[in-house]
Tab-separated table of C-alpha atoms and ligand atoms in Angstrom:
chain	number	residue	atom	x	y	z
A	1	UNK	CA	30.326	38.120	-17.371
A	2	UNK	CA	32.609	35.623	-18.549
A	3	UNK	CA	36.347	34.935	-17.361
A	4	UNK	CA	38.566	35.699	-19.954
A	5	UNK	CA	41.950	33.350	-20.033
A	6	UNK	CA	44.898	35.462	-19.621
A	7	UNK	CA	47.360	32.482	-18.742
A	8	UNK	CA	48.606	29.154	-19.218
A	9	UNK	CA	50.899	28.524	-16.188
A	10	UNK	CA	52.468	26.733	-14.173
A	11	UNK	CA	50.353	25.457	-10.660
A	12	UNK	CA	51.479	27.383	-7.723
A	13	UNK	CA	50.517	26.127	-3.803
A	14	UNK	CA	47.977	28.518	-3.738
A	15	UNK	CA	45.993	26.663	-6.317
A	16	UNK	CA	45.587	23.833	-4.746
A	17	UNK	CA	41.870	24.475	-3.087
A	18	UNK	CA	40.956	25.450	-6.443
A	19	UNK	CA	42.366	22.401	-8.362
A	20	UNK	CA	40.559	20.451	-5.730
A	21	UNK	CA	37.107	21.845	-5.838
A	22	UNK	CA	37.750	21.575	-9.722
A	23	UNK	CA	38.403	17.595	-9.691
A	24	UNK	CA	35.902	16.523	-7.084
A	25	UNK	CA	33.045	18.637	-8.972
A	26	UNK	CA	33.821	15.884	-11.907
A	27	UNK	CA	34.445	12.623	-9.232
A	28	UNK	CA	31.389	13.441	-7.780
A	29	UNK	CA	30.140	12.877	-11.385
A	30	UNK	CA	32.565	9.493	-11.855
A	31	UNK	CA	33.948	11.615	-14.532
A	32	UNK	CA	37.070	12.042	-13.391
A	33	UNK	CA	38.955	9.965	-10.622
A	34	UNK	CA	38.749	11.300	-6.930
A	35	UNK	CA	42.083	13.228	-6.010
A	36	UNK	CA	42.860	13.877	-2.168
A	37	UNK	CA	44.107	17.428	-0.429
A	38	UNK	CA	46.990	15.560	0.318
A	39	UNK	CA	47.628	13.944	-2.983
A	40	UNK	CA	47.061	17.463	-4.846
A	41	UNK	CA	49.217	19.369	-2.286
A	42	UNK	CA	52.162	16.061	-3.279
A	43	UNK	CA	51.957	16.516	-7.086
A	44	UNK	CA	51.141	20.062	-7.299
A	45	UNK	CA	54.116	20.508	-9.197
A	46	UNK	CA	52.736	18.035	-12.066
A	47	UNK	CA	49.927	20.644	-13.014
A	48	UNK	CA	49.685	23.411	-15.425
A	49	UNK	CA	46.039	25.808	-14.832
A	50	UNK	CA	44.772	28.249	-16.847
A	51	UNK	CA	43.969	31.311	-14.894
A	52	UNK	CA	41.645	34.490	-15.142
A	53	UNK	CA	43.342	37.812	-15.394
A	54	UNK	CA	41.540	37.839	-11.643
A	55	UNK	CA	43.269	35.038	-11.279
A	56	UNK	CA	41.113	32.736	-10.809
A	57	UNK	CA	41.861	29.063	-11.385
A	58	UNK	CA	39.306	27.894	-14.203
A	59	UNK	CA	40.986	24.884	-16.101
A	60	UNK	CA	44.371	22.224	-14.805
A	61	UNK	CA	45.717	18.966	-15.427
A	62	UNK	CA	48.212	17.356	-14.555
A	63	UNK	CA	51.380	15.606	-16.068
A	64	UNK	CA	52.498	12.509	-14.769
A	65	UNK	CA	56.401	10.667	-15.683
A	66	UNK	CA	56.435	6.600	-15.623
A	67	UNK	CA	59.680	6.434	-17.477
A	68	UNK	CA	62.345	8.172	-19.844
A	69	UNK	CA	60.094	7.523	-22.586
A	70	UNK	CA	56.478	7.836	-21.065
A	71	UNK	CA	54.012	9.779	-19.206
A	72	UNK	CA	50.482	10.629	-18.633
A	73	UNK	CA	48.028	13.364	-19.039
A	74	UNK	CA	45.701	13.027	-15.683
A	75	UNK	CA	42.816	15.447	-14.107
A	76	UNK	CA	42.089	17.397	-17.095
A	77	UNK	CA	39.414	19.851	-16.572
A	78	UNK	CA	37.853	22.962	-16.822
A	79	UNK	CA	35.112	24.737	-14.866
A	80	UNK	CA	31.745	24.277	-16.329
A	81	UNK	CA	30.816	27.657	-16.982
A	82	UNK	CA	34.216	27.989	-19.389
A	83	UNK	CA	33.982	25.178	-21.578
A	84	UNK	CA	33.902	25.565	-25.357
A	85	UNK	CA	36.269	27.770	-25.385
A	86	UNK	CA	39.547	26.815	-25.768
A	87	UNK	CA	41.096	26.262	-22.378
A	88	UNK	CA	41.166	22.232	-22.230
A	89	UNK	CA	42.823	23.066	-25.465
A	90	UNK	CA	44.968	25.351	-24.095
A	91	UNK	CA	45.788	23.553	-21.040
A	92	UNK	CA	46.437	20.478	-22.794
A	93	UNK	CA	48.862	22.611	-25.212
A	94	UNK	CA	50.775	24.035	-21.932
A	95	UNK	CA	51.139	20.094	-21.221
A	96	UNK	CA	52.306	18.663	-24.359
A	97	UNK	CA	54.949	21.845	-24.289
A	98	UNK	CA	56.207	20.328	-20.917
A	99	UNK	CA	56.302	16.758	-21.972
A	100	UNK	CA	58.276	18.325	-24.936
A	101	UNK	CA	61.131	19.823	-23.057
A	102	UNK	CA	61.924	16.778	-21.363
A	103	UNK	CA	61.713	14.400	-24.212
A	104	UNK	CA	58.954	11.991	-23.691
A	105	UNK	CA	57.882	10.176	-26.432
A	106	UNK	CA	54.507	8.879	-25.846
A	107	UNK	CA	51.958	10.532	-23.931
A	108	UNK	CA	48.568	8.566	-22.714
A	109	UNK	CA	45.293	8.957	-20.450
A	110	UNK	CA	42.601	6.994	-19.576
A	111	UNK	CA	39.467	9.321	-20.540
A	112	UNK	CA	35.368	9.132	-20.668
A	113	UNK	CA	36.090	12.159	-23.646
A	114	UNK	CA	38.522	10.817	-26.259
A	115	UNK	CA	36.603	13.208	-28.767
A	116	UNK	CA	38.297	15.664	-26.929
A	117	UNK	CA	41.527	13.727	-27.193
A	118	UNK	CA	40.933	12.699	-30.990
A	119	UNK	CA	40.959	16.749	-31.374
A	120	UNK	CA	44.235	16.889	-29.494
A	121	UNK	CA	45.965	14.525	-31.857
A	122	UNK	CA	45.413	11.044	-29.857
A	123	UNK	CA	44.387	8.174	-30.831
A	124	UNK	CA	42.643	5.252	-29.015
A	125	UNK	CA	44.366	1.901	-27.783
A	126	UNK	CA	43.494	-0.851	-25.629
A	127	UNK	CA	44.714	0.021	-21.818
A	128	UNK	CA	46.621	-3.002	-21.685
A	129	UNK	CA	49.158	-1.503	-24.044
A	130	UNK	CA	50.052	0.424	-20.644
A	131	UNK	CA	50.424	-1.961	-17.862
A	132	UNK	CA	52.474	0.430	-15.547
A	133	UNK	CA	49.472	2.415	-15.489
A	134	UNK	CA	46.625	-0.567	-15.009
A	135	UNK	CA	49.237	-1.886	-12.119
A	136	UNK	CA	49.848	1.198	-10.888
A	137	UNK	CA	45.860	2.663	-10.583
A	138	UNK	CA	43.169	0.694	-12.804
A	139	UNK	CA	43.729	-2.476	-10.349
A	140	UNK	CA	42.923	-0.568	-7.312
A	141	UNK	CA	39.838	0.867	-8.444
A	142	UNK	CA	36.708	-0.316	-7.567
A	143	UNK	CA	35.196	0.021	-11.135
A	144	UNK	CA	37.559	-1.647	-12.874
A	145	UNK	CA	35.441	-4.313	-14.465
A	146	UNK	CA	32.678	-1.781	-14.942
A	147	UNK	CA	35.211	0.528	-16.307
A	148	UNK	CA	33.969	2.884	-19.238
A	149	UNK	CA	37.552	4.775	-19.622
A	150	UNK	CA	38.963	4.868	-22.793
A	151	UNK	CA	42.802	4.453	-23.299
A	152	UNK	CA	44.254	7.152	-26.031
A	153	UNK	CA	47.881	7.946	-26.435
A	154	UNK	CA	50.143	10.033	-28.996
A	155	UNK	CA	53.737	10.220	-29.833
A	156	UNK	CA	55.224	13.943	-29.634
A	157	UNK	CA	56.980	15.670	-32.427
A	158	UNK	CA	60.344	16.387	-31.780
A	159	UNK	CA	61.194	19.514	-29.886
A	160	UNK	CA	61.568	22.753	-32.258
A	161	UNK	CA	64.827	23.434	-30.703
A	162	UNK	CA	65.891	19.927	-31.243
A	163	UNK	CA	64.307	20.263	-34.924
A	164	UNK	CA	66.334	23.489	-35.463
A	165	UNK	CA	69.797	22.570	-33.941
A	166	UNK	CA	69.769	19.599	-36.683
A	167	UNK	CA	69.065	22.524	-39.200
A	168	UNK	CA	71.764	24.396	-38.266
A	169	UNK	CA	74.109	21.288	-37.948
A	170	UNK	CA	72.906	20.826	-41.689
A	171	UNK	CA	73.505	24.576	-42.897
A	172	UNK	CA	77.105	24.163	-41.293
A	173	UNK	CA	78.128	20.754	-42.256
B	1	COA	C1	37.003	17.645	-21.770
B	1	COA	C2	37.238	19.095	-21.363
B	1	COA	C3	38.563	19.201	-20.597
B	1	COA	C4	37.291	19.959	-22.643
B	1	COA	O1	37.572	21.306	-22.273
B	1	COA	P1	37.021	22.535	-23.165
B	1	COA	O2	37.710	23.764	-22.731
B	1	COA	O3	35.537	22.532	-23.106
B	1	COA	O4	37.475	22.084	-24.634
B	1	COA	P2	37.944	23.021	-25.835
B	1	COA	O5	36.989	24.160	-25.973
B	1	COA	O6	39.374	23.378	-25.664
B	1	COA	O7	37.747	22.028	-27.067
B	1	COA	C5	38.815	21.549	-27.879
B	1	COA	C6	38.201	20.660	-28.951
B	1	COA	O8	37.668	19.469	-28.349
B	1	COA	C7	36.274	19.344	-28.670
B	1	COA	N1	35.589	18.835	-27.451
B	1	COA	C8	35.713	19.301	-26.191
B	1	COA	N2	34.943	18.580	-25.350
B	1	COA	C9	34.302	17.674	-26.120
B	1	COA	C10	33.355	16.645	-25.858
B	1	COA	N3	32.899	16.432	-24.604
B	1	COA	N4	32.921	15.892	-26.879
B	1	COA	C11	33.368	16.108	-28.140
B	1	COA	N5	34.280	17.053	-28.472
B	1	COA	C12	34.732	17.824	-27.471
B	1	COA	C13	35.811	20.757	-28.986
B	1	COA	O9	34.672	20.731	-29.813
B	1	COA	C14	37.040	21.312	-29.684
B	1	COA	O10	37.051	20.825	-31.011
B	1	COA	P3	37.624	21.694	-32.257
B	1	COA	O11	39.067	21.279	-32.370
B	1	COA	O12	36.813	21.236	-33.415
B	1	COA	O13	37.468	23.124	-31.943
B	1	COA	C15	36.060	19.639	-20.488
B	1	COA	O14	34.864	19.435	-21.194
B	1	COA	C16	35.946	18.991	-19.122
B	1	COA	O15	36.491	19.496	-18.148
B	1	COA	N6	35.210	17.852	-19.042
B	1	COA	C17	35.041	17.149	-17.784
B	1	COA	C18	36.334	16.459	-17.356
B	1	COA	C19	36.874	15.533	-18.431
B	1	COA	O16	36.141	14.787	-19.089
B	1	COA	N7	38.221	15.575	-18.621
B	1	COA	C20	38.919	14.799	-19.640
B	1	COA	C21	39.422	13.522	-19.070
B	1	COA	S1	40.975	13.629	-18.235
């Protein structure tokens, strides 16, 4: 029987295990970059999951801050036997909701799935356009000159709230 998603949350502690088994399914694949215990157990509080009503852990990733302006969507996933149905989606939506509240502007990843991106409403650039990132990661890794990541990035929409204070400044002026 299949898991049925009953929230987008949040990543507690106790997710961690999960979150790793999750990522190192998809490194063992070179899918997805290779993330430690102790990395996962450092930035646990950069991921959102979507958990089972059993709550299970079957989907995360992970929100990372470079500056005022900038940040970046890393370890997306979701277990194998619930894809196609909505939870990246979700997941990613649970992100972009946190990126919104603290008023980032432009959100990137590297990615081997930019279709799933393109449906997410970003579009593809060259990595270079973020060299915090390539300093930061890309020149560490052994595959960078063999690298098949592609770059993809999108600007956020103002926050509603923000969008509906100027409203009401405008009904009042
Ligand atoms: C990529 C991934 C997160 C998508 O999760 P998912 O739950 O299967 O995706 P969803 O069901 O939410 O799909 C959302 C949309 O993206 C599309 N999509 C998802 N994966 C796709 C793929 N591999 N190729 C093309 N389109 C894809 C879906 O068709 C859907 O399109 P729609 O808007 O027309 O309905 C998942 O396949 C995964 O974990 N892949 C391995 C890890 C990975 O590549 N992560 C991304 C890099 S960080």
């Amino acid at each position: 029987m299949m898991d049925s998603v009953t929230t987008i949350r949040k990543a507690e502690l106790c997710d961690v295990p999960a979150i790793f088994d999750m990522i190192n399914h998809y490194a063992l694949e070179r899918v997805l970059l290779p993330r430690s215990l102790t990395d996962l157990y450092e930035s646990v509080r950069e991921f959102t999951v979507a958990g089972t009503d059993q709550r299970a852990v079957i989907g995360c990733g992970a929100l990372k801050f470079y500056n005022q302006d900038l940040a970046e969507i890393r370890s997306l996933c979701v277990n194998p036997q619930s894809q196609g149905r909505g939870v990246g989606r979700r997941v990613m939506e649970g992100l972009l909701a946190e990126a919104e509240r603290h008023k980032v502007k432009t959100l990137f990843a590297l990615t081997q799935t930019p279709e799933f991106f393109s449906r997410c409403g970003f579009h593809e650039a060259k990595r270079e356009r973020f060299p915090m990132k390539v300093w930061r990661d890309c020149l560490r890794c052994d595959r960078y000159f063999r690298c098949s990541e592609v770059a993809v990035w999108r600007e956020l929409t103002r926050p509603a709230v923000e969008e509906a204070q100027q409203e009401a400044a405008a009904v009042t002026a």
